[in-house]
């Protein structure tokens, strides 16, 4: 019988996950299908447990349910430490977080080493939690710069259990950018057509890498600045495909063709 997977979120209409996972199932000739399900917070538990009892293989969980998911399905250590899950596996009845590893995979696959490197993370929200955790565990020295400085300080204080992490404001950003090897945007800045990048070409050089989690548009104003400065760029779709590939492997035990997943998402954009 066909095994069903899916993503629950609110809203979820524009999710690229169905395209990516269905492309991988097709490439591997697996009798599986992946759908998107719009679920409000008050129905999350019913939806997750219902999917499990209907025999689904697993679910991805996206905004705004990633934190709530670990109160419904027992998290593994990584999801517990991050405080959020994006992957539920009904075979193991466990919740996982593949965002952290997906971000690190995207950097490593672009040739970026992280051990003993300085990384500046812009933003201190949900995505930053996973990214900072992954970076800290990979041995980077991480500075979190956030509009609300107290949130950067709080997140840094928590993440210091896992590595070298500091919190700061967005003041004097040029100096902070020049002091690091890698700059990562985890804020939604860049999604709006009129958004001005916080980091500009004059702050960057060829030795640096700029990674933007925003993938719509694919080349954000920040990545355009980075390209103009000759810096290496990593886009948000690279991470999206890799977190998806890790979910796929958790569910099926099979390493999917990440290039096919990534290409299908790029085509769909
Ligand atoms: P979130 O929890 O709402 O956090 C947003 C963060 O951005 C906060 O730190 C907020 O600062 C900051 N921020 C928002 N608007 C800002 C502005 N105009 N100027 C400066 N800082 C601003 O959101 P999230 O869940 O972390 O998601 C953030 C982005 O990452 C979204 O665009 C999402 O699509 C993307 N994302 C991509 C992937 C991927 O696989 N590529 C995965 C996850 C998320 P304050 O604390 O001051 O409010």
XYZ file of N, CA and C and ligand atoms in Angstrom:
855
model
N 0.838 -1.201 0.000
C 0.000 0.000 0.000
C 0.876 1.254 0.000
N 0.419 2.251 -0.710
C 1.189 3.500 -0.790
C 1.344 4.137 0.600
N 2.545 4.623 0.895
C 2.772 5.313 2.171
C 2.664 6.816 1.957
N 1.908 7.448 2.853
C 1.661 8.889 2.725
C 2.536 9.671 3.710
N 3.105 10.760 3.208
C 3.846 11.719 4.038
C 3.260 13.101 3.759
N 3.668 14.094 4.538
C 3.146 15.432 4.263
C 3.771 16.485 5.139
N 3.311 17.717 4.923
C 3.768 18.833 5.753
C 2.531 19.511 6.334
N 2.591 19.787 7.648
C 1.518 20.557 8.278
C 2.064 21.921 8.663
N 1.296 22.959 8.381
C 1.702 24.328 8.698
C 0.521 25.246 8.540
N 0.742 26.524 8.853
C -0.339 27.504 8.665
C 0.266 28.873 8.477
N 0.370 29.406 7.277
C -0.119 28.810 6.026
C 0.904 27.827 5.474
N 0.476 27.024 4.499
C 1.392 26.017 3.949
C 1.297 25.976 2.418
N 0.398 26.805 1.905
C 0.081 26.830 0.477
C 1.331 26.843 -0.423
N 2.341 27.658 -0.041
C 3.488 27.844 -0.939
C 4.663 26.910 -0.640
N 4.425 25.908 0.216
C 5.523 24.993 0.561
C 6.071 24.283 -0.679
N 7.391 24.191 -0.750
C 8.038 23.481 -1.860
C 8.311 22.018 -1.502
N 7.996 21.638 -0.265
C 8.305 20.274 0.183
C 7.608 19.198 -0.649
N 6.320 19.359 -1.013
C 5.702 18.297 -1.829
C 6.454 18.058 -3.145
N 6.851 19.121 -3.807
C 7.571 18.986 -5.087
C 8.882 18.225 -4.881
N 9.611 18.597 -3.815
C 10.931 17.979 -3.568
C 10.803 16.495 -3.230
N 9.903 16.190 -2.293
C 9.795 14.794 -1.842
C 9.191 13.900 -2.928
N 8.184 14.421 -3.631
C 7.585 13.599 -4.688
C 8.584 13.352 -5.821
N 9.461 14.319 -6.076
C 10.508 14.110 -7.097
C 11.447 12.991 -6.657
N 11.781 12.964 -5.361
C 12.686 11.915 -4.857
C 11.994 10.549 -4.884
N 10.723 10.502 -4.481
C 9.993 9.215 -4.520
C 9.948 8.679 -5.956
N 9.702 9.600 -6.894
C 9.613 9.184 -8.307
C 10.971 8.666 -8.793
N 12.036 9.410 -8.463
C 13.376 9.017 -8.920
C 13.767 7.648 -8.378
N 13.300 7.341 -7.161
C 13.666 6.072 -6.529
C 12.600 4.995 -6.748
N 11.560 5.340 -7.513
C 10.475 4.411 -7.809
C 9.853 3.839 -6.531
N 9.598 4.724 -5.575
C 9.008 4.301 -4.289
C 7.505 4.589 -4.310
N 6.743 3.668 -3.721
C 5.280 3.815 -3.723
C 4.859 4.703 -2.539
N 5.173 5.985 -2.658
C 4.914 6.949 -1.584
C 4.418 8.249 -2.212
N 3.690 9.037 -1.422
C 3.246 10.352 -1.898
C 3.317 11.347 -0.741
N 3.512 12.613 -1.083
C 3.706 13.667 -0.077
C 2.737 14.806 -0.393
N 1.954 15.212 0.610
C 0.943 16.267 0.420
C 1.130 17.378 1.452
N 0.490 18.536 1.189
C 0.531 19.596 2.204
C -0.838 19.716 2.872
N -0.801 20.020 4.183
C -2.028 20.096 4.973
C -2.018 21.377 5.789
N -3.016 22.222 5.557
C -3.101 23.468 6.333
C -3.828 23.164 7.643
N -3.121 23.354 8.755
C -3.667 22.997 10.073
C -3.431 24.152 11.037
N -4.500 24.589 11.716
C -4.351 25.646 12.724
C -3.866 25.045 14.035
N -3.259 25.901 14.874
C -2.660 25.448 16.127
C -3.588 24.625 16.992
N -4.849 25.049 17.076
C -5.769 24.337 17.986
C -6.090 22.920 17.499
N -5.775 22.627 16.222
C -6.060 21.285 15.703
C -4.789 20.465 15.476
N -3.644 21.025 15.884
C -2.367 20.369 15.550
C -2.274 18.950 16.123
N -2.574 18.824 17.405
C -2.453 17.508 18.042
C -3.375 16.487 17.367
N -4.628 16.866 17.126
C -5.577 15.950 16.464
C -5.061 15.562 15.085
N -4.519 16.557 14.361
C -4.051 16.293 12.994
C -2.870 15.325 13.012
N -1.924 15.554 13.917
C -0.727 14.692 13.978
C -1.109 13.275 14.393
N -1.896 13.169 15.447
C -2.262 11.829 15.920
C -3.185 11.140 14.912
N -4.037 11.927 14.259
C -4.904 11.367 13.214
C -4.083 10.807 12.067
N -3.087 11.555 11.630
C -2.222 11.094 10.531
C -1.517 9.804 10.923
N -1.084 9.757 12.155
C -0.403 8.554 12.632
C -1.356 7.354 12.579
N -2.588 7.547 13.069
C -3.544 6.435 13.094
C -4.063 6.073 11.704
N -3.955 7.015 10.775
C -4.349 6.702 9.385
C -3.245 5.935 8.665
N -2.098 5.780 9.343
C -1.023 4.986 8.747
C -0.011 5.784 7.944
N -0.025 7.130 8.093
C 1.006 7.939 7.425
C 2.391 7.474 7.905
N 3.390 7.659 7.039
C 4.761 7.330 7.443
C 5.344 8.388 8.360
N 5.022 9.638 8.084
C 5.559 10.731 8.905
C 5.113 12.064 8.360
N 5.497 13.115 9.080
C 5.123 14.474 8.674
C 6.291 15.426 8.855
N 6.337 16.433 8.002
C 7.137 17.623 8.304
C 6.210 18.606 9.011
N 6.810 19.406 9.873
C 6.055 20.421 10.601
C 6.728 21.753 10.297
N 5.930 22.733 9.872
C 6.540 24.027 9.588
C 5.842 25.134 10.368
N 6.219 26.373 10.059
C 5.714 27.552 10.773
C 4.194 27.521 10.866
N 3.549 27.717 12.006
C 4.146 28.114 13.285
C 4.191 26.978 14.306
N 4.298 25.721 13.849
C 4.063 24.587 14.757
C 5.322 23.868 15.243
N 6.519 24.361 14.872
C 7.723 23.565 15.165
C 7.977 23.401 16.670
N 7.657 24.425 17.454
C 7.876 24.331 18.902
C 6.816 23.427 19.541
N 5.570 23.563 19.095
C 4.467 22.771 19.668
C 4.656 21.281 19.378
N 5.286 20.950 18.253
C 5.406 19.545 17.839
C 6.112 18.687 18.884
N 7.093 19.279 19.594
C 7.839 18.445 20.559
C 7.046 18.211 21.851
N 5.906 18.874 21.965
C 5.032 18.579 23.114
C 4.023 17.484 22.743
N 3.985 17.128 21.461
C 3.017 16.119 21.008
C 3.712 14.773 20.769
N 4.886 14.823 20.147
C 5.672 13.606 19.878
C 7.027 13.770 20.576
N 7.489 12.732 21.237
C 8.736 12.817 22.003
C 9.916 13.188 21.094
N 10.654 14.253 21.443
C 11.772 14.664 20.592
C 13.035 13.843 20.836
N 13.885 13.722 19.826
C 15.210 13.167 20.057
C 16.047 14.270 20.714
N 17.284 13.963 21.035
C 18.097 14.893 21.814
C 18.292 16.243 21.099
N 18.569 16.167 19.792
C 18.807 17.411 19.042
C 17.561 18.301 19.037
N 16.407 17.723 18.746
C 15.169 18.517 18.711
C 14.860 19.080 20.097
N 15.145 18.277 21.118
C 14.906 18.738 22.496
C 15.810 19.928 22.810
N 17.093 19.805 22.445
C 18.041 20.884 22.756
C 17.733 22.146 21.955
N 17.299 21.985 20.723
C 16.933 23.163 19.910
C 15.602 23.734 20.392
N 14.725 22.853 20.862
C 13.416 23.302 21.341
C 12.372 23.326 20.243
N 12.627 22.627 19.150
C 11.688 22.613 18.031
C 11.981 21.398 17.147
N 10.927 20.909 16.474
C 11.085 19.788 15.539
C 10.444 20.143 14.218
N 11.013 19.625 13.133
C 10.379 19.824 11.817
C 10.064 18.497 11.142
N 10.398 17.381 11.809
C 10.202 16.060 11.202
C 9.629 15.089 12.235
N 8.494 14.494 11.934
C 7.890 13.501 12.828
C 7.915 12.159 12.125
N 8.464 11.156 12.811
C 8.509 9.825 12.219
C 7.585 8.916 13.016
N 6.562 8.390 12.370
C 5.557 7.597 13.083
C 5.999 6.150 13.307
N 7.028 5.724 12.591
C 7.549 4.367 12.797
C 8.302 4.318 14.127
N 9.139 5.319 14.352
C 9.899 5.399 15.613
C 9.134 6.175 16.685
N 8.045 6.843 16.313
C 7.306 7.765 17.192
C 8.279 8.754 17.852
N 9.023 9.443 17.002
C 10.003 10.423 17.475
C 9.934 11.685 16.622
N 10.255 12.801 17.276
C 10.319 14.088 16.576
C 11.785 14.483 16.403
N 12.129 14.947 15.210
C 13.517 15.303 14.889
C 13.595 16.740 14.376
N 14.790 17.301 14.437
C 15.021 18.618 13.823
C 16.101 18.454 12.768
N 15.726 18.649 11.495
C 16.727 18.527 10.428
C 17.136 19.898 9.890
N 16.573 20.985 10.462
C 16.949 22.326 10.000
C 18.420 22.630 10.318
N 18.846 22.246 11.527
C 20.229 22.535 11.930
C 21.206 21.834 10.985
N 20.998 20.522 10.806
C 21.907 19.760 9.936
C 21.781 20.219 8.486
N 20.570 20.591 8.071
C 20.365 21.062 6.696
C 21.170 22.328 6.418
N 21.212 23.224 7.391
C 21.990 24.471 7.226
C 23.482 24.163 7.155
N 23.937 23.262 8.024
C 25.371 22.922 8.036
C 25.739 22.178 6.740
N 24.877 21.260 6.301
C 25.121 20.543 5.037
C 25.240 21.533 3.876
N 24.357 22.553 3.855
C 24.377 23.530 2.756
C 25.712 24.260 2.723
N 26.226 24.631 3.892
C 27.524 25.323 3.945
C 28.652 24.373 3.533
N 28.651 23.159 4.096
C 29.741 22.209 3.801
C 29.741 21.818 2.325
N 28.554 21.607 1.759
C 28.484 21.228 0.335
C 28.948 22.363 -0.567
N 28.989 23.594 -0.024
C 29.524 24.726 -0.802
C 31.014 24.909 -0.519
N 31.591 24.001 0.262
C 33.033 24.044 0.524
C 33.413 24.886 1.726
N 32.445 25.182 2.606
C 32.741 26.028 3.773
C 33.030 25.147 4.986
N 34.218 25.319 5.563
C 34.579 24.625 6.804
C 34.158 25.511 7.972
N 33.713 24.920 9.052
C 33.176 25.748 10.149
C 33.989 25.686 11.435
N 34.802 24.634 11.574
C 35.561 24.486 12.814
C 36.499 25.677 13.010
N 36.397 26.322 14.161
C 37.240 27.488 14.500
C 37.016 28.700 13.595
N 35.903 28.728 12.882
C 35.599 29.889 12.031
C 34.662 30.842 12.774
N 34.738 32.117 12.425
C 33.854 33.118 13.020
C 32.614 33.282 12.152
N 31.435 33.191 12.764
C 30.177 33.302 12.012
C 29.290 34.352 12.661
N 28.759 35.252 11.845
C 27.801 36.247 12.318
C 26.414 35.823 11.848
N 25.498 35.623 12.797
C 24.126 35.233 12.475
C 23.214 36.429 12.704
N 22.524 36.867 11.660
C 21.569 37.967 11.786
C 20.208 37.379 12.128
N 19.638 37.790 13.253
C 18.329 37.279 13.678
C 18.463 36.311 14.838
N 17.398 36.267 15.655
C 17.415 35.392 16.835
C 16.066 34.703 17.000
N 15.384 34.413 15.880
C 14.076 33.753 15.923
C 14.218 32.241 15.823
N 13.142 31.592 15.357
C 13.106 30.131 15.292
C 14.171 29.546 14.392
N 14.359 30.120 13.212
C 15.361 29.585 12.290
C 16.762 29.752 12.868
N 16.999 30.896 13.524
C 18.314 31.149 14.124
C 18.639 30.093 15.176
N 17.651 29.675 15.953
C 17.888 28.672 17.011
C 18.538 27.422 16.428
N 17.953 26.923 15.322
C 18.478 25.704 14.712
C 19.859 25.953 14.101
N 20.008 27.073 13.404
C 21.272 27.376 12.716
C 22.399 27.567 13.738
N 22.131 28.333 14.782
C 23.167 28.597 15.793
C 23.563 27.292 16.496
N 22.600 26.453 16.768
C 22.887 25.154 17.402
C 23.828 24.341 16.511
N 23.492 24.264 15.226
C 24.321 23.501 14.288
C 25.727 24.062 14.197
N 25.836 25.382 14.152
C 27.147 26.041 14.045
C 27.976 25.806 15.306
N 27.327 25.952 16.466
C 28.045 25.781 17.739
C 28.588 24.364 17.839
N 27.751 23.394 17.460
C 28.178 21.984 17.518
C 29.279 21.693 16.498
N 29.308 22.480 15.402
C 30.326 22.275 14.365
C 31.644 22.967 14.717
N 31.686 23.637 15.865
C 32.950 24.223 16.320
C 33.193 25.659 15.899
N 32.168 26.327 15.361
C 32.330 27.738 14.971
C 32.168 28.637 16.195
N 32.741 29.830 16.106
C 32.474 30.863 17.117
C 31.380 31.745 16.542
N 30.241 31.782 17.234
C 29.040 32.395 16.663
C 28.687 33.689 17.387
N 28.449 34.750 16.608
C 27.911 35.989 17.160
C 26.511 36.168 16.597
N 25.531 36.285 17.487
C 24.141 36.514 17.057
C 23.873 38.009 17.165
N 23.505 38.638 16.048
C 23.158 40.070 16.073
C 21.674 40.198 15.757
N 20.942 40.842 16.646
C 19.484 40.914 16.437
C 18.956 42.310 16.704
N 17.856 42.652 15.988
C 17.188 43.943 16.174
C 16.815 44.134 17.643
N 16.205 43.119 18.244
C 15.910 43.159 19.683
C 17.109 42.518 20.383
N 17.984 43.361 20.923
C 19.272 42.858 21.433
C 19.084 41.827 22.551
N 18.062 42.037 23.379
C 17.846 41.120 24.513
C 17.594 39.696 24.020
N 16.930 39.570 22.859
C 16.664 38.217 22.335
C 17.955 37.554 21.877
N 18.869 38.346 21.319
C 20.181 37.801 20.914
C 20.943 37.338 22.153
N 20.886 38.151 23.198
C 21.612 37.816 24.433
C 21.025 36.553 25.063
N 19.699 36.442 25.068
C 19.051 35.260 25.668
C 19.384 33.993 24.888
N 19.301 34.090 23.551
C 19.586 32.909 22.731
C 21.056 32.500 22.888
N 21.944 33.499 22.923
C 23.380 33.196 23.081
C 23.639 32.531 24.429
N 23.001 33.039 25.468
C 23.215 32.464 26.812
C 22.790 30.999 26.821
N 21.672 30.692 26.169
C 21.198 29.304 26.113
C 22.148 28.447 25.265
N 22.525 28.951 24.101
C 23.332 28.153 23.165
C 24.782 27.981 23.636
N 25.188 28.762 24.617
C 26.568 28.626 25.119
C 26.811 27.251 25.746
N 25.742 26.518 26.080
C 25.935 25.142 26.583
C 26.489 24.243 25.490
N 26.352 24.662 24.233
C 26.747 23.779 23.129
C 27.986 24.262 22.392
N 28.475 25.454 22.718
C 29.650 25.965 22.028
C 29.899 27.420 22.367
N 30.655 28.064 21.463
C 31.089 29.428 21.717
C 30.110 30.395 21.025
N 29.211 31.000 21.801
C 28.139 31.811 21.213
C 27.979 33.120 21.990
N 27.888 34.238 21.255
C 27.747 35.568 21.863
C 26.550 36.294 21.254
N 25.994 37.231 22.003
C 24.854 37.996 21.501
C 25.193 39.468 21.416
N 24.643 40.157 20.393
C 24.920 41.583 20.237
C 23.764 42.263 19.487
N 23.904 43.585 19.339
C 22.899 44.368 18.606
C 23.271 44.423 17.121
N 22.462 45.162 16.355
C 22.789 45.370 14.934
C 23.630 46.639 14.747
N 24.024 47.298 15.849
C 24.841 48.521 15.745
C 26.228 48.193 15.188
N 26.834 49.161 14.515
C 28.180 49.010 13.944
C 28.318 47.681 13.205
N 27.332 47.363 12.379
C 27.301 46.052 11.727
C 28.513 45.831 10.816
N 28.969 46.897 10.165
C 30.122 46.773 9.268
C 31.322 46.155 9.976
N 31.608 46.639 11.173
C 32.758 46.101 11.943
C 32.540 44.629 12.277
N 31.317 44.303 12.650
C 31.015 42.915 13.033
C 31.114 41.989 11.818
N 30.689 42.475 10.674
C 30.769 41.676 9.441
C 32.232 41.456 9.058
N 33.030 42.500 9.144
C 34.441 42.389 8.731
C 35.228 41.438 9.621
N 34.740 41.193 10.836
C 35.482 40.362 11.794
C 35.244 38.865 11.617
N 34.342 38.469 10.708
C 33.995 37.039 10.613
C 34.267 36.449 9.224
N 34.179 35.116 9.159
C 34.375 34.397 7.895
C 33.058 34.174 7.158
N 31.991 33.992 7.940
C 30.691 33.633 7.351
C 29.607 34.525 7.937
N 28.704 35.014 7.078
C 27.569 35.833 7.521
C 26.298 35.102 7.107
N 25.380 34.917 8.054
C 24.142 34.177 7.750
C 22.931 35.023 8.106
N 22.052 35.225 7.146
C 20.802 35.937 7.429
C 19.707 34.941 7.769
N 19.182 35.026 8.997
C 18.049 34.170 9.380
C 16.797 35.018 9.615
N 16.831 36.281 9.205
C 15.636 37.131 9.320
C 14.866 37.067 7.997
N 13.608 37.508 8.003
C 12.870 37.518 6.730
C 13.241 38.689 5.822
N 14.193 39.516 6.239
C 14.586 40.680 5.418
C 15.135 40.174 4.080
N 14.548 40.680 2.990
C 14.931 40.203 1.658
C 13.748 39.586 0.935
N 12.708 39.205 1.712
C 11.516 38.623 1.085
C 10.683 39.706 0.403
N 10.676 40.897 0.985
C 9.898 42.008 0.413
C 10.686 42.673 -0.706
N 10.007 43.040 -1.786
C 10.729 43.571 -2.949
C 11.438 44.887 -2.630
N 10.950 45.596 -1.602
C 11.568 46.885 -1.281
C 12.600 46.766 -0.151
N 12.836 45.522 0.356
C 13.758 45.335 1.487
C 15.185 45.756 1.132
N 15.801 46.501 2.046
C 17.217 46.878 1.871
C 18.059 45.894 2.683
N 19.137 45.350 2.109
C 19.954 44.403 2.875
C 20.657 45.098 4.037
N 20.790 44.385 5.145
C 21.477 44.970 6.308
C 22.981 45.024 6.077
N 23.464 44.063 5.271
C 24.898 43.981 4.978
C 25.096 44.378 3.512
N 26.017 45.284 3.271
C 26.241 45.775 1.900
C 27.648 45.425 1.421
N 27.867 45.586 0.106
C 29.104 45.095 -0.529
C 30.372 45.693 0.078
N 30.277 46.953 0.563
C 31.453 47.612 1.134
C 31.921 46.954 2.440
N 31.055 46.135 3.050
C 31.435 45.467 4.314
C 32.070 44.100 4.049
N 32.012 43.631 2.785
C 32.369 42.242 2.471
C 33.617 42.140 1.608
N 34.247 40.956 1.627
C 35.336 40.716 0.671
C 35.302 39.276 0.162
N 36.213 38.966 -0.730
C 36.222 37.679 -1.435
C 36.461 36.482 -0.527
N 37.051 36.719 0.639
C 37.383 35.589 1.514
C 36.156 35.094 2.285
N 35.071 35.845 2.223
C 33.924 35.528 3.078
C 32.830 34.736 2.345
N 31.947 34.136 3.154
C 30.781 33.429 2.620
C 29.531 34.087 3.188
N 28.540 34.293 2.334
C 27.261 34.851 2.783
C 26.154 33.850 2.452
N 25.403 33.495 3.476
C 24.347 32.481 3.366
C 23.037 33.152 3.776
N 22.055 33.128 2.887
C 20.756 33.733 3.194
C 19.704 32.635 3.256
N 19.015 32.507 4.392
C 17.984 31.476 4.522
C 16.757 31.782 3.668
N 16.549 33.073 3.364
C 15.423 33.447 2.505
C 15.660 32.859 1.114
N 14.632 32.197 0.543
C 14.824 31.621 -0.795
C 13.828 32.149 -1.814
N 13.023 33.121 -1.408
C 12.094 33.743 -2.345
C 12.203 35.245 -2.187
N 12.945 35.949 -3.023
C 13.579 35.498 -4.256
C 14.837 34.663 -3.986
N 15.223 33.890 -4.994
C 16.383 33.017 -4.858
C 17.661 33.832 -4.644
N 17.836 34.881 -5.474
C 18.963 35.778 -5.198
C 18.406 37.009 -4.478
N 18.604 37.028 -3.181
C 18.091 38.129 -2.360
C 19.004 39.347 -2.547
N 18.546 40.533 -2.136
C 19.426 41.709 -2.198
C 20.748 41.461 -1.453
N 20.698 40.725 -0.342
C 21.934 40.426 0.406
C 22.889 39.587 -0.441
N 22.368 38.550 -1.097
C 23.237 37.699 -1.921
C 23.778 38.463 -3.125
N 22.981 39.421 -3.610
C 23.460 40.262 -4.724
C 24.645 41.105 -4.262
N 24.554 41.646 -3.068
C 25.666 42.432 -2.502
C 26.904 41.545 -2.359
N 26.681 40.323 -1.847
C 27.802 39.395 -1.619
C 28.482 39.052 -2.945
N 27.664 38.793 -3.960
C 28.220 38.443 -5.279
C 29.035 39.613 -5.821
N 28.510 40.836 -5.641
C 29.218 42.031 -6.141
C 30.569 42.197 -5.436
N 30.650 41.744 -4.191
C 31.910 41.866 -3.441
C 32.842 40.685 -3.713
N 32.391 39.717 -4.505
C 33.218 38.547 -4.819
C 33.175 37.476 -3.745
N 32.255 37.610 -2.775
C 32.148 36.611 -1.704
C 31.433 35.365 -2.226
N 31.643 34.240 -1.531
C 30.935 33.010 -1.872
C 29.487 33.152 -1.392
N 28.529 32.650 -2.146
C 27.126 32.756 -1.728
C 26.488 31.373 -1.591
N 25.615 31.253 -0.592
C 24.831 30.022 -0.391
C 23.383 30.474 -0.234
N 22.471 29.900 -1.024
C 21.090 30.374 -0.954
C 20.207 29.463 -0.097
N 19.017 29.966 0.206
C 18.099 29.277 1.112
C 17.568 27.961 0.579
N 17.511 27.824 -0.749
C 17.009 26.558 -1.312
C 17.973 25.415 -1.065
N 19.249 25.755 -0.997
C 20.267 24.747 -0.724
C 19.989 24.109 0.654
N 19.644 24.957 1.631
C 19.300 24.437 2.969
C 17.971 23.686 2.940
N 16.986 24.267 2.250
C 15.657 23.643 2.208
C 15.752 22.209 1.674
N 16.516 22.036 0.589
C 16.650 20.704 -0.008
C 17.350 19.747 0.959
N 18.353 20.253 1.677
C 19.128 19.368 2.555
C 18.385 19.006 3.842
N 17.588 19.946 4.386
C 16.781 19.536 5.546
C 15.733 18.524 5.098
N 15.212 18.701 3.880
C 14.234 17.760 3.346
C 14.851 16.389 3.110
N 16.060 16.377 2.594
C 16.741 15.102 2.329
C 16.967 14.334 3.635
N 17.289 15.067 4.689
C 17.488 14.395 5.987
C 16.169 13.851 6.550
N 15.065 14.576 6.335
C 13.753 14.053 6.756
C 13.452 12.762 5.992
N 13.677 12.812 4.699
C 13.426 11.660 3.823
C 14.178 10.426 4.331
N 15.427 10.633 4.689
C 16.253 9.502 5.146
C 15.762 8.964 6.495
N 15.320 9.865 7.380
C 14.772 9.426 8.676
C 13.552 8.531 8.434
N 12.682 8.954 7.518
C 11.441 8.206 7.277
C 11.673 6.875 6.583
N 12.540 6.879 5.570
C 12.605 5.723 4.665
C 13.867 4.884 4.852
N 14.884 5.451 5.521
C 16.159 4.755 5.634
C 16.971 4.825 4.353
N 16.463 5.580 3.377
C 17.140 5.680 2.067
C 17.676 7.095 1.894
N 18.951 7.207 1.465
C 19.514 8.531 1.152
C 18.942 8.994 -0.182
N 18.184 10.080 -0.212
C 17.572 10.483 -1.483
C 18.556 11.251 -2.352
N 18.240 11.385 -3.652
C 19.090 12.196 -4.531
C 18.830 13.681 -4.252
N 19.705 14.285 -3.449
C 19.477 15.669 -3.018
C 19.511 16.630 -4.202
N 20.304 16.270 -5.228
C 20.365 17.150 -6.410
C 19.017 17.201 -7.127
N 18.327 16.062 -7.161
C 17.002 16.032 -7.809
C 15.994 16.821 -6.967
N 16.084 16.670 -5.639
C 15.177 17.419 -4.765
C 15.407 18.924 -4.942
N 16.676 19.315 -4.958
C 17.005 20.740 -5.067
C 16.565 21.295 -6.429
N 16.823 20.531 -7.474
C 16.477 21.012 -8.816
C 14.961 21.169 -8.966
N 14.210 20.213 -8.401
C 12.746 20.290 -8.530
C 12.220 21.525 -7.804
N 12.823 21.857 -6.654
C 12.387 23.049 -5.910
C 12.759 24.315 -6.678
N 13.966 24.322 -7.264
C 14.386 25.500 -8.055
C 13.456 25.689 -9.252
N 13.102 24.585 -9.919
C 12.196 24.688 -11.068
C 10.828 25.210 -10.629
N 10.363 24.740 -9.464
C 9.028 25.152 -8.991
C 8.992 26.627 -8.604
N 10.141 27.152 -8.181
C 10.197 28.575 -7.811
C 10.063 29.444 -9.065
P 10.963 34.434 13.350
O 11.006 33.386 14.414
O 9.769 35.318 13.242
O 12.271 35.356 13.585
C 12.506 36.462 12.789
C 13.814 37.148 13.215
O 14.079 38.150 12.247
C 13.760 37.842 14.568
O 15.013 37.737 15.186
C 13.446 39.292 14.192
O 13.987 40.253 15.092
C 14.200 39.426 12.880
N 13.582 40.432 12.018
C 12.335 40.408 11.476
N 12.138 41.497 10.705
C 13.281 42.230 10.788
C 13.689 43.475 10.215
N 12.872 44.166 9.407
N 14.929 43.933 10.484
C 15.756 43.226 11.293
N 15.432 42.053 11.869
C 14.213 41.562 11.613
O 11.152 33.785 11.895
P 11.918 32.422 11.535
O 11.004 31.266 11.699
O 13.207 32.410 12.291
O 12.162 32.572 9.950
C 13.041 33.556 9.452
C 13.282 33.370 7.953
O 13.995 32.167 7.701
C 11.994 33.279 7.116
O 12.162 34.065 5.960
C 11.926 31.811 6.740
O 11.249 31.602 5.502
C 13.388 31.465 6.632
N 13.661 30.023 6.792
C 14.271 29.360 5.760
C 14.590 28.015 5.890
C 15.269 27.300 4.767
O 15.303 26.048 4.758
N 15.874 27.998 3.820
C 14.259 27.322 7.076
C 13.640 28.025 8.116
C 13.344 29.378 7.962
P 13.239 40.671 16.471
O 13.612 39.627 17.452
O 13.779 41.997 16.779
O 11.756 40.691 16.154
